Short mmCIF file of C-alpha atoms in Angstrom, two decimals:
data_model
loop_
_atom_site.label_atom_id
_atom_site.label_comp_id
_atom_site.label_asym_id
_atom_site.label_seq_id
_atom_site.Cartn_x
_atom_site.Cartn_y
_atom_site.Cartn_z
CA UNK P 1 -45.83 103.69 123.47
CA UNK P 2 -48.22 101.76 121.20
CA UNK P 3 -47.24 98.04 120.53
CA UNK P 4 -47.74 96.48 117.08
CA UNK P 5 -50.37 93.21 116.57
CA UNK P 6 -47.29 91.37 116.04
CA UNK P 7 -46.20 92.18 119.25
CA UNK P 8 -49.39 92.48 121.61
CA UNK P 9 -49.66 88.78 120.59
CA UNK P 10 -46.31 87.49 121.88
CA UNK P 11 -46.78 89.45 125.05
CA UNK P 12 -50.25 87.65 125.36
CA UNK P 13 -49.00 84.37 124.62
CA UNK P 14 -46.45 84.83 126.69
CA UNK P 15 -49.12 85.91 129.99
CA UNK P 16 -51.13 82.73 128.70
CA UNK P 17 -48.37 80.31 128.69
CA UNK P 18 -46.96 81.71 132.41
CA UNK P 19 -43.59 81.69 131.68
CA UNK P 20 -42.09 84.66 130.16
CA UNK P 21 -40.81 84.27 126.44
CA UNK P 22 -36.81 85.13 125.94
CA UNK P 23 -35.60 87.98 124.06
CA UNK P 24 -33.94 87.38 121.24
CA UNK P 25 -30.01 88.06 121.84
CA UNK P 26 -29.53 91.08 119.69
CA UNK P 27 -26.27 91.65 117.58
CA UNK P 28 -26.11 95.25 115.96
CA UNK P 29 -24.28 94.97 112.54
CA UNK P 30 -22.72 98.73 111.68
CA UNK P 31 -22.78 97.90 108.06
CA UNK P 32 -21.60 99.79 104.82
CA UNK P 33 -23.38 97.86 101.76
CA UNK P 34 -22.64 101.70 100.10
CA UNK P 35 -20.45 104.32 99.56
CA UNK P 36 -16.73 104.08 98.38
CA UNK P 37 -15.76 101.31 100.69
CA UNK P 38 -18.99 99.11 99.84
CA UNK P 39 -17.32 96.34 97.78
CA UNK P 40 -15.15 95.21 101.10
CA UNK P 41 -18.09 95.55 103.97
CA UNK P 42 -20.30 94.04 101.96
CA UNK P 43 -18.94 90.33 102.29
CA UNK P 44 -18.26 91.04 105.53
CA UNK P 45 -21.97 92.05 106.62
CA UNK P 46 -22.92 88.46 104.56
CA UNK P 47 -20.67 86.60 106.83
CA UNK P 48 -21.65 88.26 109.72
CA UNK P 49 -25.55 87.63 109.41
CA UNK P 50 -25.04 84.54 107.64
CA UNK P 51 -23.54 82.99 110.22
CA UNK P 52 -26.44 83.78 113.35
CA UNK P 53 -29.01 82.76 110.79
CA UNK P 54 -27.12 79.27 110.34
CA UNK P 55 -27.07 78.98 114.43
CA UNK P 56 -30.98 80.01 114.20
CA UNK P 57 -31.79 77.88 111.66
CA UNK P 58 -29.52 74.60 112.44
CA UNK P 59 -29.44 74.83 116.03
CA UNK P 60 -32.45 77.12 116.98
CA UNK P 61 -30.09 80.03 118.31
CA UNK P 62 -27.73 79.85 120.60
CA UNK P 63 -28.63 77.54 123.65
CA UNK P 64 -32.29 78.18 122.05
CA UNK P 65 -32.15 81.84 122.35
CA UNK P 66 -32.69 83.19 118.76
CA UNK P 67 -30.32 85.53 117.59
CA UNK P 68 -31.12 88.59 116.08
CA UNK P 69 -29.39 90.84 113.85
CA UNK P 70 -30.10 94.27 113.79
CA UNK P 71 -28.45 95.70 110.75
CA UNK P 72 -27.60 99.90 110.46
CA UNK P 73 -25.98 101.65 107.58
CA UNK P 74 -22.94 104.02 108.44
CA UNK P 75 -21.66 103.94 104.74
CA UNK P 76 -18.44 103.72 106.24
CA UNK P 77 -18.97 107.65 107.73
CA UNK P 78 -18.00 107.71 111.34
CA UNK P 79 -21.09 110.40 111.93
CA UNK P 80 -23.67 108.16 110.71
CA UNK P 81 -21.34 105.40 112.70
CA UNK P 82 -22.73 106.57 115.84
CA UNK P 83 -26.32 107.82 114.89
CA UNK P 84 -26.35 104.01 114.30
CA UNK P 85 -25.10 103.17 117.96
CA UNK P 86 -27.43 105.61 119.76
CA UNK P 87 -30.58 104.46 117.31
CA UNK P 88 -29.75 100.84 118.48
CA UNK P 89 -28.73 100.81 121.72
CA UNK P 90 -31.85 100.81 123.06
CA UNK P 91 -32.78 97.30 121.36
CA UNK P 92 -31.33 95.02 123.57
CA UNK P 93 -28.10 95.15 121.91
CA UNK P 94 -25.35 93.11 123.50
CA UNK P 95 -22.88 93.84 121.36
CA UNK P 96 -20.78 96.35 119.51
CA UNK P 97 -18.60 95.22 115.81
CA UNK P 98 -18.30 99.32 114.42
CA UNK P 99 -15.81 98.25 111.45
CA UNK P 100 -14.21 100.99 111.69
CA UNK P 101 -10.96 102.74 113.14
CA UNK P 102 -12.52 105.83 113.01
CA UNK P 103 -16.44 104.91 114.61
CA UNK P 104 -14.61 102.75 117.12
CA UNK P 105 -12.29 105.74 118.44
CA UNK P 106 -16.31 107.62 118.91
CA UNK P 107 -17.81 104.56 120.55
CA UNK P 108 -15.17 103.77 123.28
CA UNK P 109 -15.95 106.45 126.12
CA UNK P 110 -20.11 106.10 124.91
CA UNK P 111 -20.00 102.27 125.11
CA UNK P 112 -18.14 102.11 128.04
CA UNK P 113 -20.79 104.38 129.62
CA UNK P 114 -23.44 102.55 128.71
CA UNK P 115 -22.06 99.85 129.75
CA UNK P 116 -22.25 97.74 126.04
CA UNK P 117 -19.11 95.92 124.94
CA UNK P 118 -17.35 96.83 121.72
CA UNK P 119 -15.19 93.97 119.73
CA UNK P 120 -13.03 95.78 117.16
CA UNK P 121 -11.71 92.82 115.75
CA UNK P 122 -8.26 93.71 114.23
CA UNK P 123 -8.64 97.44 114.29
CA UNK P 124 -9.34 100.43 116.37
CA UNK P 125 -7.61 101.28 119.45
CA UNK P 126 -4.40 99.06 119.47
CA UNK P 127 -3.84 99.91 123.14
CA UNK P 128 -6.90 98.76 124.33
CA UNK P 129 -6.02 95.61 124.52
CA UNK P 130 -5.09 96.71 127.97
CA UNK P 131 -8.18 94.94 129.31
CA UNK P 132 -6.80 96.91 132.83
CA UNK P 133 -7.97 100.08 131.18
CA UNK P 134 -10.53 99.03 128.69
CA UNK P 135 -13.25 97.33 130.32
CA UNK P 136 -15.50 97.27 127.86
CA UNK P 137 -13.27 97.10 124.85
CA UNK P 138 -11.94 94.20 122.66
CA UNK P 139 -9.76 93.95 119.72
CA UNK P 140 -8.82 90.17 119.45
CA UNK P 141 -7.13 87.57 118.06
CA UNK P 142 -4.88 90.74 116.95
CA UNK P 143 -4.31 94.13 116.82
CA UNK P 144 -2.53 96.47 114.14
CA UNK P 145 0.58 96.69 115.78
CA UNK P 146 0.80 92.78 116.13
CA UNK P 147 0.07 92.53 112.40
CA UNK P 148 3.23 95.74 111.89
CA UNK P 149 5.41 93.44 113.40
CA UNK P 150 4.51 90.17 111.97
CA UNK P 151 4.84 91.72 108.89
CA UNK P 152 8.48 92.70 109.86
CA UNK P 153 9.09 89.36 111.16
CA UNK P 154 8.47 87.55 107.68
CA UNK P 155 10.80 90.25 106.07
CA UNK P 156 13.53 89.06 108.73
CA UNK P 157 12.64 85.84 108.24
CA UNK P 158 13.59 86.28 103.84
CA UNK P 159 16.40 87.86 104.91
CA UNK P 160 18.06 85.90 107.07
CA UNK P 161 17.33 88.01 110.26
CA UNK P 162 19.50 90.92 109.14
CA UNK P 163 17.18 94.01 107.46
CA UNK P 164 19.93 96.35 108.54
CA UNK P 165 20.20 99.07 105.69
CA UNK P 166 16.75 97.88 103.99
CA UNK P 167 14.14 100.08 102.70
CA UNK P 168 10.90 99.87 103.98
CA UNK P 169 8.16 102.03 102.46
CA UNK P 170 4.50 102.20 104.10
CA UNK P 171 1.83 103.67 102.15
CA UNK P 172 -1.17 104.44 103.86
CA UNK P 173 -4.66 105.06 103.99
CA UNK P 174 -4.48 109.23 105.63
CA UNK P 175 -6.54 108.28 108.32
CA UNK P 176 -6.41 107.30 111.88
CA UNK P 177 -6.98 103.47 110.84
CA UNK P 178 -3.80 104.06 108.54
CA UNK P 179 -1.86 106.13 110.77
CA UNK P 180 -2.01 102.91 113.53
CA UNK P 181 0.83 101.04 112.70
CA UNK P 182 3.41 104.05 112.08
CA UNK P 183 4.60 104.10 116.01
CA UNK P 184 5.28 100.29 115.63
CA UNK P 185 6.73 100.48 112.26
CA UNK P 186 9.17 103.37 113.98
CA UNK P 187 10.05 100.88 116.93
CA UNK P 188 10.78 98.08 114.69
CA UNK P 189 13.17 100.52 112.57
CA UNK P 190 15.09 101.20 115.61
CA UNK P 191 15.86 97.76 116.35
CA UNK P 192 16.32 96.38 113.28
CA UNK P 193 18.30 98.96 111.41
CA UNK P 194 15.90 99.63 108.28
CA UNK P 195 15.07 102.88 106.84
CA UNK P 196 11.00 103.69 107.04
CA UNK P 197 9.43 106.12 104.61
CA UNK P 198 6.08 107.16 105.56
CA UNK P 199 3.33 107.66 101.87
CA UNK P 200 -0.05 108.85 102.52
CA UNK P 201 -2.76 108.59 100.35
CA UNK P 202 -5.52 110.47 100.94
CA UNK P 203 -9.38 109.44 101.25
CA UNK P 204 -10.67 107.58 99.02
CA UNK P 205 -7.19 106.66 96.93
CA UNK P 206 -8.26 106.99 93.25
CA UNK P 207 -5.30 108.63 92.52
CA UNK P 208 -1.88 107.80 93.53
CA UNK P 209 0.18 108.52 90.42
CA UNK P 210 2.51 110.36 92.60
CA UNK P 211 3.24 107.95 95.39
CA UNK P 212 4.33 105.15 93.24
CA UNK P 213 6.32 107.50 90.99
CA UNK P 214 8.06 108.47 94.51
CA UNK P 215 8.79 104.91 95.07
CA UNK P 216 10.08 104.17 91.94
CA UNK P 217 12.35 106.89 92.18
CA UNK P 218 13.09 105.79 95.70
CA UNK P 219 13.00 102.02 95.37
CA UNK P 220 12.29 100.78 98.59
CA UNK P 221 13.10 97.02 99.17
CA UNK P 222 9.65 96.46 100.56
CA UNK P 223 6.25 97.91 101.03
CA UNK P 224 3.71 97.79 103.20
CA UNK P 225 0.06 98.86 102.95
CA UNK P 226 -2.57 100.01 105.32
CA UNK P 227 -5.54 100.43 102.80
CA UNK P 228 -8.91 100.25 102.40
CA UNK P 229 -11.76 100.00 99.75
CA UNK P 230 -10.68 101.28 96.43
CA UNK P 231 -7.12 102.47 97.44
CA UNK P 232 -5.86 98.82 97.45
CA UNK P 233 -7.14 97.89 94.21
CA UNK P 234 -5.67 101.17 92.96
CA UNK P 235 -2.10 100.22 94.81
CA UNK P 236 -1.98 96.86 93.34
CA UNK P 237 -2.56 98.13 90.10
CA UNK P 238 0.33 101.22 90.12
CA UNK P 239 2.92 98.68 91.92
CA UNK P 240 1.89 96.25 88.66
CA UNK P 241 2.83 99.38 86.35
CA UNK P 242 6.12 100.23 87.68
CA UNK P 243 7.21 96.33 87.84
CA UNK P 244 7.42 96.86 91.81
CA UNK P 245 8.71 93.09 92.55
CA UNK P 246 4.79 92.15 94.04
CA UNK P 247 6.11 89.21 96.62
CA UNK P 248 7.50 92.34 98.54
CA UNK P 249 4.59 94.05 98.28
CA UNK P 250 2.61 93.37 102.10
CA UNK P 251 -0.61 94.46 102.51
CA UNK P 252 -2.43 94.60 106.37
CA UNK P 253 -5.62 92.60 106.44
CA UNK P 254 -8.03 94.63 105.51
CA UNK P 255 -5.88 95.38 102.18
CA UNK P 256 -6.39 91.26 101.23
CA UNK P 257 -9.15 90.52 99.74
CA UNK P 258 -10.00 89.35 96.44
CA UNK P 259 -11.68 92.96 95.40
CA UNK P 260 -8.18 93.85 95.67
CA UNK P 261 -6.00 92.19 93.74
CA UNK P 262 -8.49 90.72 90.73
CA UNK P 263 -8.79 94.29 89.31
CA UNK P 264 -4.84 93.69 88.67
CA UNK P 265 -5.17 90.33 86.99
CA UNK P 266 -1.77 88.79 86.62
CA UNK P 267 0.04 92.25 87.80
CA UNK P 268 -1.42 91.11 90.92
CA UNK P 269 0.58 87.67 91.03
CA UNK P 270 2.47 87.08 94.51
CA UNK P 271 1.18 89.88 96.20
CA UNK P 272 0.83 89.35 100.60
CA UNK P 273 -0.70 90.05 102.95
CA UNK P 274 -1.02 89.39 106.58
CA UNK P 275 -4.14 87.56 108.11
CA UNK P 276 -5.58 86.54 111.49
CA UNK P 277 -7.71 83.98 109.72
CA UNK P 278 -7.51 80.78 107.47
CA UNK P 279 -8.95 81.49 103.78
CA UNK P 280 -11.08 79.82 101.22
CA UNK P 281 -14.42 77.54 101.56
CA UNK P 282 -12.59 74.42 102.56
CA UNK P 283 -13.99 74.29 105.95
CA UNK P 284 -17.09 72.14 107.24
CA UNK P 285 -19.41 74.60 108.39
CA UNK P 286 -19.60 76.67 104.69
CA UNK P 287 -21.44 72.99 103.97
CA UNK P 288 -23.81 74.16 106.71
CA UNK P 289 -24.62 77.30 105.27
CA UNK P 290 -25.28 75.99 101.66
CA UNK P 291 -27.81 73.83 103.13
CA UNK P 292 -29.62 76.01 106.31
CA UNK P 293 -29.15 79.21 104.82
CA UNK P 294 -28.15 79.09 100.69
CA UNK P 295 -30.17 76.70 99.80
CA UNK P 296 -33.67 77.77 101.91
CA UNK P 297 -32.93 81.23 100.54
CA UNK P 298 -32.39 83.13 104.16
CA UNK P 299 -28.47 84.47 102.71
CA UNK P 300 -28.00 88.08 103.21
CA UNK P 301 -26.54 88.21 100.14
CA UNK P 302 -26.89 86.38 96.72
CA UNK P 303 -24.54 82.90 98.39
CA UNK P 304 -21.63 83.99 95.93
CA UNK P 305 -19.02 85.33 98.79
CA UNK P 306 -19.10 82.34 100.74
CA UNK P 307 -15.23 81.36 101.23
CA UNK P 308 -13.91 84.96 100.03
CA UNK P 309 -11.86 86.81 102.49
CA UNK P 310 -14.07 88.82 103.83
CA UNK P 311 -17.01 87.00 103.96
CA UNK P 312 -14.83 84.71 106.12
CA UNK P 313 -14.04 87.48 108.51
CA UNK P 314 -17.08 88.69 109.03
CA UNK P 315 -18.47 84.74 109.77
CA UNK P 316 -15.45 84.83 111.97
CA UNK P 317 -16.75 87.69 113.99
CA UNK P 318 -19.69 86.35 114.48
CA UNK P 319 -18.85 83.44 115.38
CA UNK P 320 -16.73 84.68 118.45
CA UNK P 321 -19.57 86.98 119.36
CA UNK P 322 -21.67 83.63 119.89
CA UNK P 323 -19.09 81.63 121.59
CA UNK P 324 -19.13 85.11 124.24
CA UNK P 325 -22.69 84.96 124.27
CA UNK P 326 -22.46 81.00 125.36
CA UNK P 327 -19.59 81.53 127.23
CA UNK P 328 -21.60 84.45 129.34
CA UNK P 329 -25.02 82.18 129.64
CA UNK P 330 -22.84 79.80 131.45
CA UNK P 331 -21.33 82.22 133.83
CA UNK P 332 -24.63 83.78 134.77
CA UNK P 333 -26.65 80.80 134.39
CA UNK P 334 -28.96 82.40 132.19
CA UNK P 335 -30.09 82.15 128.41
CA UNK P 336 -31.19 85.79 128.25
CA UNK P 337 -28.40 88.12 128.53
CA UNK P 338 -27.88 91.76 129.21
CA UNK P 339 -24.84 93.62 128.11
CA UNK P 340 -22.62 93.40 131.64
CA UNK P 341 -23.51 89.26 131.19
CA UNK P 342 -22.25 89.89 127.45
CA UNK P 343 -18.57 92.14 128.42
CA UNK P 344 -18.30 89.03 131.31
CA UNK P 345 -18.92 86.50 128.35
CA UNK P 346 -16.62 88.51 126.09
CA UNK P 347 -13.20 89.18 129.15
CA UNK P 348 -13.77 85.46 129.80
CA UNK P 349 -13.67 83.52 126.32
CA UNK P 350 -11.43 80.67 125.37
CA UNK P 351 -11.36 79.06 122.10
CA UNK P 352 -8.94 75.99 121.67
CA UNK P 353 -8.48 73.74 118.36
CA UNK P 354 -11.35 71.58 119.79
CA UNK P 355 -13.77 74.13 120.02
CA UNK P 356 -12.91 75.21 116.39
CA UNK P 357 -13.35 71.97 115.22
CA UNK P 358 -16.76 71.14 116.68
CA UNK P 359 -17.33 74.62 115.30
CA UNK P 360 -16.78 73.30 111.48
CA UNK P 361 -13.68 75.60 111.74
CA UNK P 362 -10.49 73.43 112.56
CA UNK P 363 -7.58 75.05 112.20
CA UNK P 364 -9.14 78.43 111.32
CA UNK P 365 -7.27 80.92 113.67
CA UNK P 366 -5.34 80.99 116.77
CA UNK P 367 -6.27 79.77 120.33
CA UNK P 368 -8.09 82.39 122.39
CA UNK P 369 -7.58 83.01 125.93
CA UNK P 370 -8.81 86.34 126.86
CA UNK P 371 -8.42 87.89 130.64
CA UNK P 372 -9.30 90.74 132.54
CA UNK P 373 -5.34 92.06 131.75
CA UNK P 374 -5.77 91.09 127.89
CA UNK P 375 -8.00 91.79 125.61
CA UNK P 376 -6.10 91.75 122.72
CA UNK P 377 -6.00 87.90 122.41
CA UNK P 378 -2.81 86.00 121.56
CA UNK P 379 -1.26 88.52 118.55
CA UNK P 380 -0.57 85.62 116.03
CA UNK P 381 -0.94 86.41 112.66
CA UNK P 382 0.42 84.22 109.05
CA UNK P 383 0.99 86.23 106.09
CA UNK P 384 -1.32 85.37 102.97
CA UNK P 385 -0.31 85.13 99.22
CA UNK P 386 -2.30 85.20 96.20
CA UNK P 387 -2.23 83.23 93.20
CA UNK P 388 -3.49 85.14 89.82
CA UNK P 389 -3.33 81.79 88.24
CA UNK P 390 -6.57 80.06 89.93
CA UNK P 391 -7.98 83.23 91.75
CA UNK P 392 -6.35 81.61 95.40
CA UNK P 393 -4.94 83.09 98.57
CA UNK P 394 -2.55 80.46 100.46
CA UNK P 395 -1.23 80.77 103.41
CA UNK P 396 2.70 80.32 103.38
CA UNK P 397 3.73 80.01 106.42
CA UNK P 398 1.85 79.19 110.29
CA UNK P 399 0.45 81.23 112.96
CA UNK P 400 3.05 83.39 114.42
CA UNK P 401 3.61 85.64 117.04
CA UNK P 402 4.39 89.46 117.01
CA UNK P 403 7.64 91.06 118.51
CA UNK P 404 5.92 91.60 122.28
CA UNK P 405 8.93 93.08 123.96
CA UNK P 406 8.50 96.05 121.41
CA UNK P 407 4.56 95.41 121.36
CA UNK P 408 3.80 95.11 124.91
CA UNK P 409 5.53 98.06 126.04
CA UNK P 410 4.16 100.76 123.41
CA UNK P 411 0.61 99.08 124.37
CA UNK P 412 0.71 100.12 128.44
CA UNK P 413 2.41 103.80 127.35
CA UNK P 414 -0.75 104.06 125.18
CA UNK P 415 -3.09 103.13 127.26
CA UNK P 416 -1.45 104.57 130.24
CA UNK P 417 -1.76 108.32 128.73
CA UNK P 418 -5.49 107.45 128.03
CA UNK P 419 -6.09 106.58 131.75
CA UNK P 420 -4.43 109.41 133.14
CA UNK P 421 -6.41 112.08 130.36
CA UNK P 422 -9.46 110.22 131.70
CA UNK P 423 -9.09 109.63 135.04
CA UNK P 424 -9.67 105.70 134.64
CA UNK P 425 -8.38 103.82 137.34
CA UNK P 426 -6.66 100.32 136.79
CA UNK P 427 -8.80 97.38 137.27
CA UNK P 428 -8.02 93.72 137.62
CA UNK P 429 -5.98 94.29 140.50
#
């Protein structure tokens, strides 16, 4: 294999200066900046490499390790998902985000093979938070069924704990990301006495004349949306048309950001949606980015998403992928990590309200306390609304928790059944 100038020289300096030079720590970023679904991973992929550069450039990486981020186009296509994991693999990468249900259902057996973790942060696999099955699999601070039955819980929590004889409608993206929460969403019905009608919309949601002429002929007390890209926007807009009442409109968190309710302008008043995050710019460390990475021109993007939803989430995934990267240097007593060091950094993180604060962060999310036996994280979620008014999300109530005697147990059947197909034996014992 030839080596470039570029390279020749660091290996030389490195031979001259007699100690070795560390790789950089190398986070692959599955990106979509095109197709249908551009306008939400955009942001996201900002966020995401925004965030290492401002640990490169304030702090000089992480424990002086640079990061790197090694960016791959999948256009949201689960194919091209996974031509992206095999043509990166090889790079050193430590670490897996696919964003997306349908690339992370292709990437658990391969990246569990290859021994590389995978953090599906609020999506994928629900049931692999069963860290006792999933070894190299991740999905906190929450999982779709948590945010299924927070939703619920705020609809309890309007109605005075009674939803007996409600309608609930859930219209959803006909996929297996949108097909997630329907087993939960089943569950809850059973217990709480509402009726659940289940409205697909098919790939990429443009049209949806006929679901929201079914609900309202139906009128369903609530709905509830699993969407993505263009669909929400779409959704918004028809429940605007037919006058659907939008504070009972709940979208999941990937059906919450501002692409998705502006198109609506004031029709779009009131509408929620749940969220594992806090939202807008009021936070210290967006000050650090303006300076180290805005302002000295290294942004991904153009410096206009900062604060947005999803620019937020995708900082926010990055920023737990460097606390695991710390978190693993300390175990192993090493700056240069390999994969296993990274899934040991990644089983073993903990996050409290301190932390987030000397992050720039306080008050951001949840605690995290992950374990060999969890890897789902602690399943709190607080529902979002927005405000047409001044372009806003608030959130309206605090961090909650989801129903886990309804949770837990449809999370071990799950994951049990995938175990036994695969002949996985239980670890952590």
């Amino acid at each position: 294999m030839k080596l470039s100038k570029l390279a020749m020289v660091t290996v030389a300096a490195a031979m001259v200066g007699g100690t070795p030079a560390l790789a950089d720590l190398v986070f692959p970023s599955l990106s979509y900046r095109t197709g249908p679904y551009a306008a939400g991973g955009i942001p996201f992929a900002d966020g995401y490499a925004d965030y290492f550069t401002l640990l490169n450039e304030r702090d000089g990486g992480i424990n002086g390790v640079e990061a790197r981020v090694l960016e791959c186009e999948t256009g949201y296509n689960t194919q091209k998902g996974v031509e992206c994991y095999e043509s990166t693999k090889g790079e050193g990468s430590l670490l897996y985000q696919p964003l997306s249900t349908g690339i992370t259902y292709q990437l658990i057996p391969k990246a569990t093979a290859d021994g590389i973790p995978v953090h599906s942060m609020g999506y994928g696999r629900t049931s692999a938070a069963n860290g006792k099955i999933f070894s190299h699999v991740f999905n906190y601070p929450g999982t779709y069924w948590d945010a299924a039955s927070i939703i619920v819980n705020h609809i309890l929590d309007e109605n005075g704990g009674d939803v007996k004889g409600k309608k609930i409608a859930l219209v959803y993206h006909n996929s297996a990301y949108g097909k997630e929460p329907i087993r939960t969403l089943e569950e809850l019905a059973k217990k709480h006495g509402y009726e659940l009608t289940l409205i697909p919309v098919d790939h990429p949601g443009q049209e949806q004349k006929s679901q929201w002429l079914q609900i309202r002929r139906e009128r369903p007390d609530y709905v509830l949306m699993w969407g993505w890209g263009v669909m929400n926007q779409v959704a918004i807009k028809e429940a605007a048309n037919i006058r659907f009442p939008m504070e009972n409109f709940i979208g999941v968190w990937w059906s919450a950001s501002e692409n998705d309710v502006l198109p609506a302008g004031e029709g779009a008043n009131g509408y929620k949606a749940v969220t594992f995050h806090g939202v807008g710019s009021d936070f210290p460390v967006f000050d650090d980015i303006k300076k180290h990475v805005v302002d000295t021109g290294k942004a991904a993007g153009a410096g206009d998403q900062i604060g947005t939803v999803l620019y937020n989430r995708g900082l926010y995934a990055a920023m737990l992928a460097a606390e695991a990267a710390r978190t693993a240097q300390a175990l192993h007593n090493t700056k240069d990590l390999t994969p296993a060091q990274m899934r040991d950094g990644m089983e073993a993180l903990k996050i409290d309200a301190a932390r987030l604060e000397e992050l720039g962060l306080p008050g951001f999310g949840p605690e995290i306390n992950v374990s060999c036996e969890n890897h789902g994280g602690p399943g709190l979620g607080a529902i979002q609304q927005w405000n047409a008014s001044d372009g806003t999300w608030t959130l309206i109530n605090d961090f909650g928790p989801a129903d886990r005697a309804v949770i837990d147990p449809l999370i071990m059947e799950d994951s049990l059944a995938f175990a036994k197909e695969n002949n996985i034996p239980e670890r952590c014992n």
